[in-house]
Structures are given as structure tokens and as C-alpha cells.
CSV table of C-alpha atoms and ligand atoms in Angstrom, one decimal:
chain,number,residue,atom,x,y,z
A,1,UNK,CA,62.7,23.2,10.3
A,2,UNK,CA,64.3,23.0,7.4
A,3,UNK,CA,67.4,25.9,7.6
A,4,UNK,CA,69.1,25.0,4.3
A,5,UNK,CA,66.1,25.9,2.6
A,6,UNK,CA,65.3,29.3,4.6
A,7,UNK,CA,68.5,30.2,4.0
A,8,UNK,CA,68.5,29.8,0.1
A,9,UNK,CA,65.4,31.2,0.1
A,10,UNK,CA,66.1,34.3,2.4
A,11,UNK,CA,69.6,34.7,0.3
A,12,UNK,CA,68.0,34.9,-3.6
A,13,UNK,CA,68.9,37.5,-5.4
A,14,UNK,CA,65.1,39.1,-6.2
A,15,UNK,CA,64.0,42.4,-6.5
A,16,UNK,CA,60.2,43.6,-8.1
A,17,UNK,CA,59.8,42.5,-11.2
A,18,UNK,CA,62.8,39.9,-11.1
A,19,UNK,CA,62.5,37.1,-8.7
A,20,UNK,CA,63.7,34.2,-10.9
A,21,UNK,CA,65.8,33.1,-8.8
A,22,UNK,CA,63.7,33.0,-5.6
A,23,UNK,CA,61.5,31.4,-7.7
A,24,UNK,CA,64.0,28.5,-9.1
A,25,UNK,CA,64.7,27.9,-5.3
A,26,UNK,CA,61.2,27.5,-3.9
A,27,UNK,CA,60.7,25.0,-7.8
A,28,UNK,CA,63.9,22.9,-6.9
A,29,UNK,CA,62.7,22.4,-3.2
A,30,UNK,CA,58.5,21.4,-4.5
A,31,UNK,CA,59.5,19.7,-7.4
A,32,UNK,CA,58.0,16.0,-7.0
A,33,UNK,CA,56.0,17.0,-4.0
A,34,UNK,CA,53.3,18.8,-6.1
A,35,UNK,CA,50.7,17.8,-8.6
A,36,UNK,CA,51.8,20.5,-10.8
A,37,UNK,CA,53.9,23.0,-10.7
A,38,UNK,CA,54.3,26.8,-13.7
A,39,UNK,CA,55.2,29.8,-13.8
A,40,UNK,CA,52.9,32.4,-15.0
A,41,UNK,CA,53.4,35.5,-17.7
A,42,UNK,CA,54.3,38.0,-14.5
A,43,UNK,CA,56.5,35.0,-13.2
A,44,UNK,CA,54.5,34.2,-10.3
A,45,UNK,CA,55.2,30.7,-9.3
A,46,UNK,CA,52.1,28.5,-8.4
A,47,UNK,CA,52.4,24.9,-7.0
A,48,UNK,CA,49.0,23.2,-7.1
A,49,UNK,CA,48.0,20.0,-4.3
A,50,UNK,CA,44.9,18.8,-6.0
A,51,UNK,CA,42.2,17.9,-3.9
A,52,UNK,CA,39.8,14.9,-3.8
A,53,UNK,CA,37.0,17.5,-5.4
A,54,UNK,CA,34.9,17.2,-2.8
A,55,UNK,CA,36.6,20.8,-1.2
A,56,UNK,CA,37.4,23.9,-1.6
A,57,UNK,CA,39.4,26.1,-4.1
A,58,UNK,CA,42.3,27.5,-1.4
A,59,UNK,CA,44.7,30.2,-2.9
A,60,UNK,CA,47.5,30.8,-0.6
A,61,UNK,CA,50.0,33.8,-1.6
A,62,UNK,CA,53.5,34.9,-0.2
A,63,UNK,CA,55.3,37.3,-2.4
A,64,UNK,CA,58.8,36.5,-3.7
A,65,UNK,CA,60.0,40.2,-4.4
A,66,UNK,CA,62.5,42.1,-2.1
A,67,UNK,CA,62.5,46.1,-2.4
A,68,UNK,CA,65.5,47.5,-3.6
A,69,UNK,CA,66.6,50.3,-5.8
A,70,UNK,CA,67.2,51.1,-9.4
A,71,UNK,CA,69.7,52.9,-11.2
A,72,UNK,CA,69.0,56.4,-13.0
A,73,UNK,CA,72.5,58.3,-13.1
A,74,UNK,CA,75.9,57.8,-12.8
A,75,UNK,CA,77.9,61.0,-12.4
A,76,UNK,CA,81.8,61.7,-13.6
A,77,UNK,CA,83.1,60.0,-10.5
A,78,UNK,CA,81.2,57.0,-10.6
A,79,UNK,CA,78.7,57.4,-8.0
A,80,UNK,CA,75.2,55.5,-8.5
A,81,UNK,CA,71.7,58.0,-8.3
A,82,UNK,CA,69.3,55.5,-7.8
A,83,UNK,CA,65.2,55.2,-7.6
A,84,UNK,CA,62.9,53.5,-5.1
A,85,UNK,CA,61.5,49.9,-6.4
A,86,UNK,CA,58.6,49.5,-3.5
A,87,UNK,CA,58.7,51.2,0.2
A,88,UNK,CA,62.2,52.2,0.8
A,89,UNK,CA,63.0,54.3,3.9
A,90,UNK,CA,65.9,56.0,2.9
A,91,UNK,CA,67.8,56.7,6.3
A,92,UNK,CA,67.1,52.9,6.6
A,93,UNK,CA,69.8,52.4,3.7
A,94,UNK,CA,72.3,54.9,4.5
A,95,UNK,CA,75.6,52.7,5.1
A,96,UNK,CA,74.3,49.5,3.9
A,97,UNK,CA,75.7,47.3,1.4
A,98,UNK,CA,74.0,46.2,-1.5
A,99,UNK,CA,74.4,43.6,-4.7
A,100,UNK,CA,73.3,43.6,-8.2
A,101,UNK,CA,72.1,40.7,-10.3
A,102,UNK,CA,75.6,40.7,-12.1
A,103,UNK,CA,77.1,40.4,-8.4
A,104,UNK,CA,78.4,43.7,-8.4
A,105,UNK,CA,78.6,44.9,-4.8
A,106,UNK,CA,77.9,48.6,-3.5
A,107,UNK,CA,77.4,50.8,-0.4
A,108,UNK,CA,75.3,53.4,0.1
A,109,UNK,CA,76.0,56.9,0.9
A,110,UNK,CA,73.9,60.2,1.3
A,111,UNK,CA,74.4,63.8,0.6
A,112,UNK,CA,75.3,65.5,3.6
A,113,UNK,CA,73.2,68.6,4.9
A,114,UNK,CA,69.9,67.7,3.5
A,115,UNK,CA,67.2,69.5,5.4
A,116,UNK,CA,63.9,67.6,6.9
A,117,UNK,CA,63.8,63.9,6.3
A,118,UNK,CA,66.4,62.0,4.0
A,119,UNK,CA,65.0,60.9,0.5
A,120,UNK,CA,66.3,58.1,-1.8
A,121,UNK,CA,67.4,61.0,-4.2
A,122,UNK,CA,69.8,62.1,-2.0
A,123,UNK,CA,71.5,58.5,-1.9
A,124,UNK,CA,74.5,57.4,-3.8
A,125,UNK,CA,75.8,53.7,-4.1
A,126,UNK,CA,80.1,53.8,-4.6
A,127,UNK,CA,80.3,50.1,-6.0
A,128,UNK,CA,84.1,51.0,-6.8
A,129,UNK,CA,84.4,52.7,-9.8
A,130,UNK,CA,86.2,55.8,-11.0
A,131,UNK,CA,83.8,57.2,-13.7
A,132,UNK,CA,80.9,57.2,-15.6
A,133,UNK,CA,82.1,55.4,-18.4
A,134,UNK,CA,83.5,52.8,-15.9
A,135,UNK,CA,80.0,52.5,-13.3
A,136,UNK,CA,77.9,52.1,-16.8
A,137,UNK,CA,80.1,49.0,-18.0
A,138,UNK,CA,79.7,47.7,-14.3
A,139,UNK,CA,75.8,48.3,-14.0
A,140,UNK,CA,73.5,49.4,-16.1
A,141,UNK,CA,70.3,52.2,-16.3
A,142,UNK,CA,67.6,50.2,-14.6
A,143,UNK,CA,69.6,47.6,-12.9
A,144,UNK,CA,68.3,46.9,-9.6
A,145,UNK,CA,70.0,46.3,-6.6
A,146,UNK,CA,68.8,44.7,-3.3
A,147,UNK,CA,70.4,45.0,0.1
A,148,UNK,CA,73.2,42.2,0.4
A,149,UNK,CA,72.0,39.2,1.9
A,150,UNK,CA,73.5,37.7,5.1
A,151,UNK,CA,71.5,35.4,8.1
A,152,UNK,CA,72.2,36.3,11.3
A,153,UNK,CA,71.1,34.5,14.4
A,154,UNK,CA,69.9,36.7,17.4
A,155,UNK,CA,69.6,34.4,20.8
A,156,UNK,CA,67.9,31.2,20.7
A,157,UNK,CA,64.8,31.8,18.8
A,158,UNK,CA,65.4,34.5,16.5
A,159,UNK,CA,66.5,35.0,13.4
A,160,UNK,CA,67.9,38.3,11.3
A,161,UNK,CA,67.9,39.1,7.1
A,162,UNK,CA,67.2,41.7,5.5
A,163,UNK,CA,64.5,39.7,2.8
A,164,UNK,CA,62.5,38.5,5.9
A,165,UNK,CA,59.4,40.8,3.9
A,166,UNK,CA,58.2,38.5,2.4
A,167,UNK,CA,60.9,35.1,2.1
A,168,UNK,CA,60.0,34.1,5.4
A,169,UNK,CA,56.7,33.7,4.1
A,170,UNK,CA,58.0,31.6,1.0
A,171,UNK,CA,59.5,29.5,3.1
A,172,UNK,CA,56.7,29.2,5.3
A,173,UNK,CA,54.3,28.2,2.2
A,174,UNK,CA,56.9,25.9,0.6
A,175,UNK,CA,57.2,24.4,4.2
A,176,UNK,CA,53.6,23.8,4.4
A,177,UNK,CA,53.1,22.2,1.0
A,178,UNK,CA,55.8,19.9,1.8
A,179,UNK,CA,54.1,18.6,4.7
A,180,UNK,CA,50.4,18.0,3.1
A,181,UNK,CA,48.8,14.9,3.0
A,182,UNK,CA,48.1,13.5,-0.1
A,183,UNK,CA,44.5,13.1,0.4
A,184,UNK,CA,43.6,16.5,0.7
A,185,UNK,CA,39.6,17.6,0.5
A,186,UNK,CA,40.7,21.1,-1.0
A,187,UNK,CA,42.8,21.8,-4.2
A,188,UNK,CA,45.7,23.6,-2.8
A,189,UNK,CA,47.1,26.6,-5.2
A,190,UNK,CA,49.9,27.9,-3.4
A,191,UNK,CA,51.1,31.5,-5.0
A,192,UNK,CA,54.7,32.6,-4.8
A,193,UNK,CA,53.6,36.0,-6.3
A,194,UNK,CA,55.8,39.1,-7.9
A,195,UNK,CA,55.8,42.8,-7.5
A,196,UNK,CA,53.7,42.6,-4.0
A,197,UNK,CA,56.0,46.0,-2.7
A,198,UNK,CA,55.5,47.7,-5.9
A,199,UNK,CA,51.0,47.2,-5.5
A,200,UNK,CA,50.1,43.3,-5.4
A,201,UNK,CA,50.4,43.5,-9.1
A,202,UNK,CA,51.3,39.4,-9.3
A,203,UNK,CA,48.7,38.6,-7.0
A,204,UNK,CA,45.9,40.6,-9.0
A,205,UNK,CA,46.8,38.5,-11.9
A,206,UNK,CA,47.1,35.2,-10.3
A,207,UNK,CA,43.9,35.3,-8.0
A,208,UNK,CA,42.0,36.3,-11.3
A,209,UNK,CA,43.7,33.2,-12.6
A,210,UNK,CA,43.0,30.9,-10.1
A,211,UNK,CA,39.5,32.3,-9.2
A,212,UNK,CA,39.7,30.7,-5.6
A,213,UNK,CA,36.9,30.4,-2.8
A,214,UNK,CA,38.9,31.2,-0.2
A,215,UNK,CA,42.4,33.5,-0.3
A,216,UNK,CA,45.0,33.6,2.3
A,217,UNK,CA,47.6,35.7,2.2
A,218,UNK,CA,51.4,35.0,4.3
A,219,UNK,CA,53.1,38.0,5.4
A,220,UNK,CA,54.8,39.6,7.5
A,221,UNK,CA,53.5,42.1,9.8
A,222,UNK,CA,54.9,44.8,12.1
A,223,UNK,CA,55.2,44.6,16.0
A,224,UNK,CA,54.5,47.0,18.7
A,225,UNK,CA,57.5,45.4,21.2
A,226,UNK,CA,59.7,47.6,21.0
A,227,UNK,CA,61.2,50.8,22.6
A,228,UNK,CA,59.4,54.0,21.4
A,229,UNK,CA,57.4,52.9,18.4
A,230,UNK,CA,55.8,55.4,16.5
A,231,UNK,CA,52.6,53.4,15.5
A,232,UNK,CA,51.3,51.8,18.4
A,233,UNK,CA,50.1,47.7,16.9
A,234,UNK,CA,49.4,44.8,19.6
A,235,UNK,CA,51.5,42.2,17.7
A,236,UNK,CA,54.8,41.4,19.8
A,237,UNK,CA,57.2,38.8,18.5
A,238,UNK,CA,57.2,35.0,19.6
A,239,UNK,CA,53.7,35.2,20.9
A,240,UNK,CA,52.8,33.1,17.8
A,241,UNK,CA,51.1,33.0,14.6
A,242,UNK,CA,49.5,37.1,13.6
A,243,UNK,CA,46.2,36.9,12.3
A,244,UNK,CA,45.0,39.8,10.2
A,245,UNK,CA,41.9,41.8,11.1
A,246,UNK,CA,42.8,44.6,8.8
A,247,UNK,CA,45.4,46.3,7.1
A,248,UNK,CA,45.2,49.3,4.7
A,249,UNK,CA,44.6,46.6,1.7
A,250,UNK,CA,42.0,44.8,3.1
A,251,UNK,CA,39.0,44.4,6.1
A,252,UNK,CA,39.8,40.3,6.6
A,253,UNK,CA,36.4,38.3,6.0
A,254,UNK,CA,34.9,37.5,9.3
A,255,UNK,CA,34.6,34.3,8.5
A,256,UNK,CA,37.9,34.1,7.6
A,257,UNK,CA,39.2,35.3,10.8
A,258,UNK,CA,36.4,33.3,12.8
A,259,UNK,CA,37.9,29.7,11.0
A,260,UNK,CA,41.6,31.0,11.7
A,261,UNK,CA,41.1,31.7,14.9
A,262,UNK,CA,39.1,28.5,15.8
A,263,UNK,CA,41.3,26.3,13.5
A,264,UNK,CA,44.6,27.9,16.1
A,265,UNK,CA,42.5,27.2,19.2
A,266,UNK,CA,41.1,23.4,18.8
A,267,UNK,CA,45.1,22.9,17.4
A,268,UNK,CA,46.8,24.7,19.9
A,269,UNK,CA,48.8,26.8,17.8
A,270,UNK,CA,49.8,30.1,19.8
A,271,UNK,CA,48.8,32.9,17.8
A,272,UNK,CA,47.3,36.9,18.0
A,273,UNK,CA,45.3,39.2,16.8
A,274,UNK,CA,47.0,41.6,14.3
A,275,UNK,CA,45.7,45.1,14.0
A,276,UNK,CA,47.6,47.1,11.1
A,277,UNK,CA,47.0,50.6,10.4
A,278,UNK,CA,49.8,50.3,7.5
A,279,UNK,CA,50.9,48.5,4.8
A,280,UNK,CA,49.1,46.2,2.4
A,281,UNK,CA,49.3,42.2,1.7
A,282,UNK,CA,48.3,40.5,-1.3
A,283,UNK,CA,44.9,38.9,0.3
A,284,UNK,CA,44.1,42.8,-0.5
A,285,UNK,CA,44.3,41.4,-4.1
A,286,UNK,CA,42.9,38.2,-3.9
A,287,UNK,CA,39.6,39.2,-1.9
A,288,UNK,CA,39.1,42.1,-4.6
A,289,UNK,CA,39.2,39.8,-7.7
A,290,UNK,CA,35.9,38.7,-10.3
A,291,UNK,CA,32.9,38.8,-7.8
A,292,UNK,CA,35.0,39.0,-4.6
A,293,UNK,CA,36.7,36.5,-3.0
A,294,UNK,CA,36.8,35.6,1.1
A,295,UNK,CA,40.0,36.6,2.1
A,296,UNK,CA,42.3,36.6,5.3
A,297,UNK,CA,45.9,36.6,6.1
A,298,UNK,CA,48.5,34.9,8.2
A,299,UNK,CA,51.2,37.1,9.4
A,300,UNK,CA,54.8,36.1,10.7
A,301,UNK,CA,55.9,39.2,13.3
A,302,UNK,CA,58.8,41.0,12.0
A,303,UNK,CA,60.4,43.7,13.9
A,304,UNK,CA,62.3,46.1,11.7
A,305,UNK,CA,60.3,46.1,8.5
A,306,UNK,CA,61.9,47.4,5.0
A,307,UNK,CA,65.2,47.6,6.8
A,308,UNK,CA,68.5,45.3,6.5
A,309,UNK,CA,67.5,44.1,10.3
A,310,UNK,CA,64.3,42.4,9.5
A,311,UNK,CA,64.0,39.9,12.7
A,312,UNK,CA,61.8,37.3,13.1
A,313,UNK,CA,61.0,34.8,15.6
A,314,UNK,CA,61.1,31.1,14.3
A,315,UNK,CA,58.4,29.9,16.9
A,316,UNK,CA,56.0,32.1,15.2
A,317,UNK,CA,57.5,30.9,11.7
A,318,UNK,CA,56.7,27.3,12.9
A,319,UNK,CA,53.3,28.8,14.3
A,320,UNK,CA,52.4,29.6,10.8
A,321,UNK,CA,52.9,26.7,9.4
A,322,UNK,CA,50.7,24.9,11.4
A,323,UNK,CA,48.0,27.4,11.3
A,324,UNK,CA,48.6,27.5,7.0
A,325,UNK,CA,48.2,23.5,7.6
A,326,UNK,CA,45.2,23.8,9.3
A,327,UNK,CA,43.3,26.3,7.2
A,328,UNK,CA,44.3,24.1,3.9
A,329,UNK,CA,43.2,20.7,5.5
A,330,UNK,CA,40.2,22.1,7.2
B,1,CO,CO1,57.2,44.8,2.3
B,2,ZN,ZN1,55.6,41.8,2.4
């Protein structure tokens, strides 16, 4: 496995609606190993393997954007009031350090005494500045910041970042691409989509775009293995590659499932059966496009989701790899 790249991947500065950078990594990385390689008007990045055109049109999508939050207010001592970009948990942020695209480093606090559960309007981010005048020449209204990036290794398997959602998927696509044979059967479009946290808006226009025959979507997906979780879900981390039955973006195409599933068994590659009352992917997108388009997903267990601890396993990473492999060459 290729760590250097995981790492620049995981550490790219790349909230909603500005994942230049991510995509400039995953570019540099593909670059010579594709048949071609653009950026579209959102700023999705799609690398295209062509086929022998006796296959398939295969769209595969992991999204590129991290959620983060967004500048409103400043007040007369400098403190940040900030908006949601995508599905932040606010007592998830409390304490955390965060970075701007500029570099300019924060943490988070909250207002004290606030009654039921904690909202992101009762956050602040102190990023060192005395007043108004001084935060607004440091940042600006609408700047974004993400939580700071660090790579942490937990054991011998498992890795921790807080842009697991959805770079570990990157990585896994980019990874996957990289290992293709040259003659392939299918044409290969492999989406590095935008703005998947804020409603699978780059995947909407890029599966309309690419008008595939099959879509597959690589994301991450939550676990039931751990102490007192409040949403019971049968995926448990290191048991392999997740595949999606449902999610609340998308019933997976049987057949879909049925070739995943088969595909992992006659190639050995561990995997499960993932069962998500939450969340969405963008293969709730893609199998929505035109006249409707087959659709499943691959999922890499995360445990921690939306939170600075997102931990994965890097046997299921490798997992689903293989199964992404499989599904393209099949
Ligand atoms: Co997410
Ligand atoms: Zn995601």
C-alpha cells in the first residue's frame, strides 16, 4: 500500500465546494497511468481507463470534500461564529483544532450552559486574534475551515484522520486505477466527486455526464463494534470489504449486490453485508440519473464518522480495492 499517497491524500486541505487540492493530489499520483484525465465545471475530477469497447460503461465515485465550517461573524474580541458546510455534530468539535485554506489555525470552543443538545451556533473558533478588525484581516466571511489534519496509527492494522469520509475512498479509487490492466473489456470512469456532504451535488452532475451502465459508489460506512452504539448496523471493522444493501440514498440494485458479492467470493476477498439506516453515498446519485442507472456501493468501515477520530482498518482498505478491481475487470 502505497502510505505516501494516503497520507497526501488524507492531509488536503478540502472542504465542500473547494477540493482543489485533493484533487491536484489524486491528478499528480494518475497522471500517465490514465487514458485521460479533466476536471469538470463543479471540479469533479474524472480519470477515464478506456476499454476494448466490447464492455461496459463503469462509473465509480468517491467524494473528495471534507465537512467543515464557515465563517458568519466575528465579534469585538475576535471570536469566529461559524455555519455547518455538511453533517457536523457539534459536541464532535468542541476542543478540536481546525485550519483554513490561508493556513490560519483555530480551536474550537462553545458557549457554556446551553440547554438540550449543543448546536454549531453555539461554537466559536479563537484562531488568535484580538478583534474584529484583526479576525476579518485573518479570515474572511465564508472562509471555510476543516478540522486539522494529522495520521495517527492505532495498533497494527488501523489507521486514524479525521478526512477518513470520504479520502480513504480516494485513495482506494486512485489505488485501483493504478493497478488496472491495460486491456480492460470496460471503459473505466473513475469520479473523484465534490460537495457529496452537502447532497451528492458533484455526483448528480457527473453521472448525468458520464451516463454509465453500471455506478459504484466508494464510501465509508458506519460500524456497529463498539461499546453502546446508538444505531444498532452489523458492519464491524477488519471483517473486510462493506457491501451496501441500502442506505437512506439508495435500495442497491440486486444485481449489483448479487455480482459484488459473487465477484468477493470466487476472489476471496473478505467482505460483509452493510445495512445503513443513515446517511447517503453518491451511488444514491448515480442510480437516479437520465433513465436510471444500476447502482451499488463499496464501503470501507469507519468507526467514528464526521468526527476528528475517523478510524479505519487498512485490511478492509486493501479489501476494497480488490473487490473495486474485480467489479471493473469483471
Ligand atoms: Co460524510
Ligand atoms: Zn462520505
Amino acid at each position: 500500500m502505497n502510505m505516501q499517497l494516503l497520507e497526501n491524500i488524507l492531509t488536503s486541505y478540502g472542504p465542500s465546494g473547494h477540493e482543489g487540492r485533493v484533487a491536484e493530489v489524486i491528478r499528480e499520483a494518475l497522471e500517465g497511468h490514465v487514458d485521460e484525465m479533466y476536471t469538470d465545471v463543479m471540479g469533479s475530477l474524472i480519470a477515464v481507463k478506456k476499454g476494448d469497447g466490447t464492455g461496459k460503461k463503469i462509473m465509480a465515485s468517491a467524494h473528495m470534500d471534507h465537512i467543515g465550517l464557515a465563517v458568519v461573524d466575528a465579534d469585538k474580541n475576535g471570536f469566529l461564529r461559524v455555519c455547518n458546510v455538511g453533517g457536523i455534530r457539534a459536541a464532535k468539535m468542541v476542543s478540536g483544532h481546525v485550519i483554513f485554506e490561508n493556513g490560519v489555525c483555530g480551536v474550537v470552543g462553545a458557549d457554556e450552559k446551553v440547554k438540550g443538545e449543543l448546536q454549531v451556533s453555539d461554537l466559536y473558533i479563537d484562531i488568535g486574534a484580538e478583534t474584529k478588525e484583526e479576525a476579518l484581516t485573518m479570515v474572511a466571511l465564508g472562509d471555510m475551515c476543516v478540522m486539522k489534519p494529522r495520521v495517527t496509527r492505532l495498533g497494527e492494522n488501523r489507521l486514524a484522520s479525521p478526512a477518513m469520509d470520504d479520502r480513504i475512498a480516494c485513495f482506494v479509487q486512485a489505488a485501483a486505477m493504478l493497478e488496472l490492466p491495460d486491456n480492460l473489456k470496460n471503459d473505466v470512469y473513475a469520479v473523484f466527486s465534490v460537495q457529496e456532504e452537502v447532497g451528492l451535488r458533484g455526483a448528480t452532475t457527473a453521472a448525468y455526464h458520464v451516463n454509465p451502465d453500471l455506478g459504484i459508489a466508494v464510501d465509508v460506512t458506519g460500524v456497529g463494534d463498539v461499546p453502546k452504539v446508538a444505531t444498532k448496523v452489523p458492519v464491524e471493522l477488519g471483517r473486510g470489504a462493506a457491501i451496501k444493501i441500502m442506505d437512506r440514498s439508495l435500495i442497491c440494485t440486486p444485481s449489483v449486490v448479487n455480482m459484488m458479492e459473487k465477484l468477493a467470493e470466487e476472489s476471496g476477498i473478505a467482505h460483509q453485508r452493510e445495512v445503513l439506516p443513515y446517511g447517503g453515498t453518491d451511488a444514491g446519485a448515480i442510480q437516479r440519473t437520465r433513465g436510471g442507472v444500476a447502482s451499488g456501493a463499496i464501503s470501507i468501515p469507519c468507526r467514528y464518522i464526521h468526527s476528528e477520530a475517523e478510524t479505519v482498518d487498512l485490511r478492509d482498505v486493501q479489501a476494497c480495492i480488490d473487490l473495486l478491481k474485480a467489479c471493473v475487470t469483471a
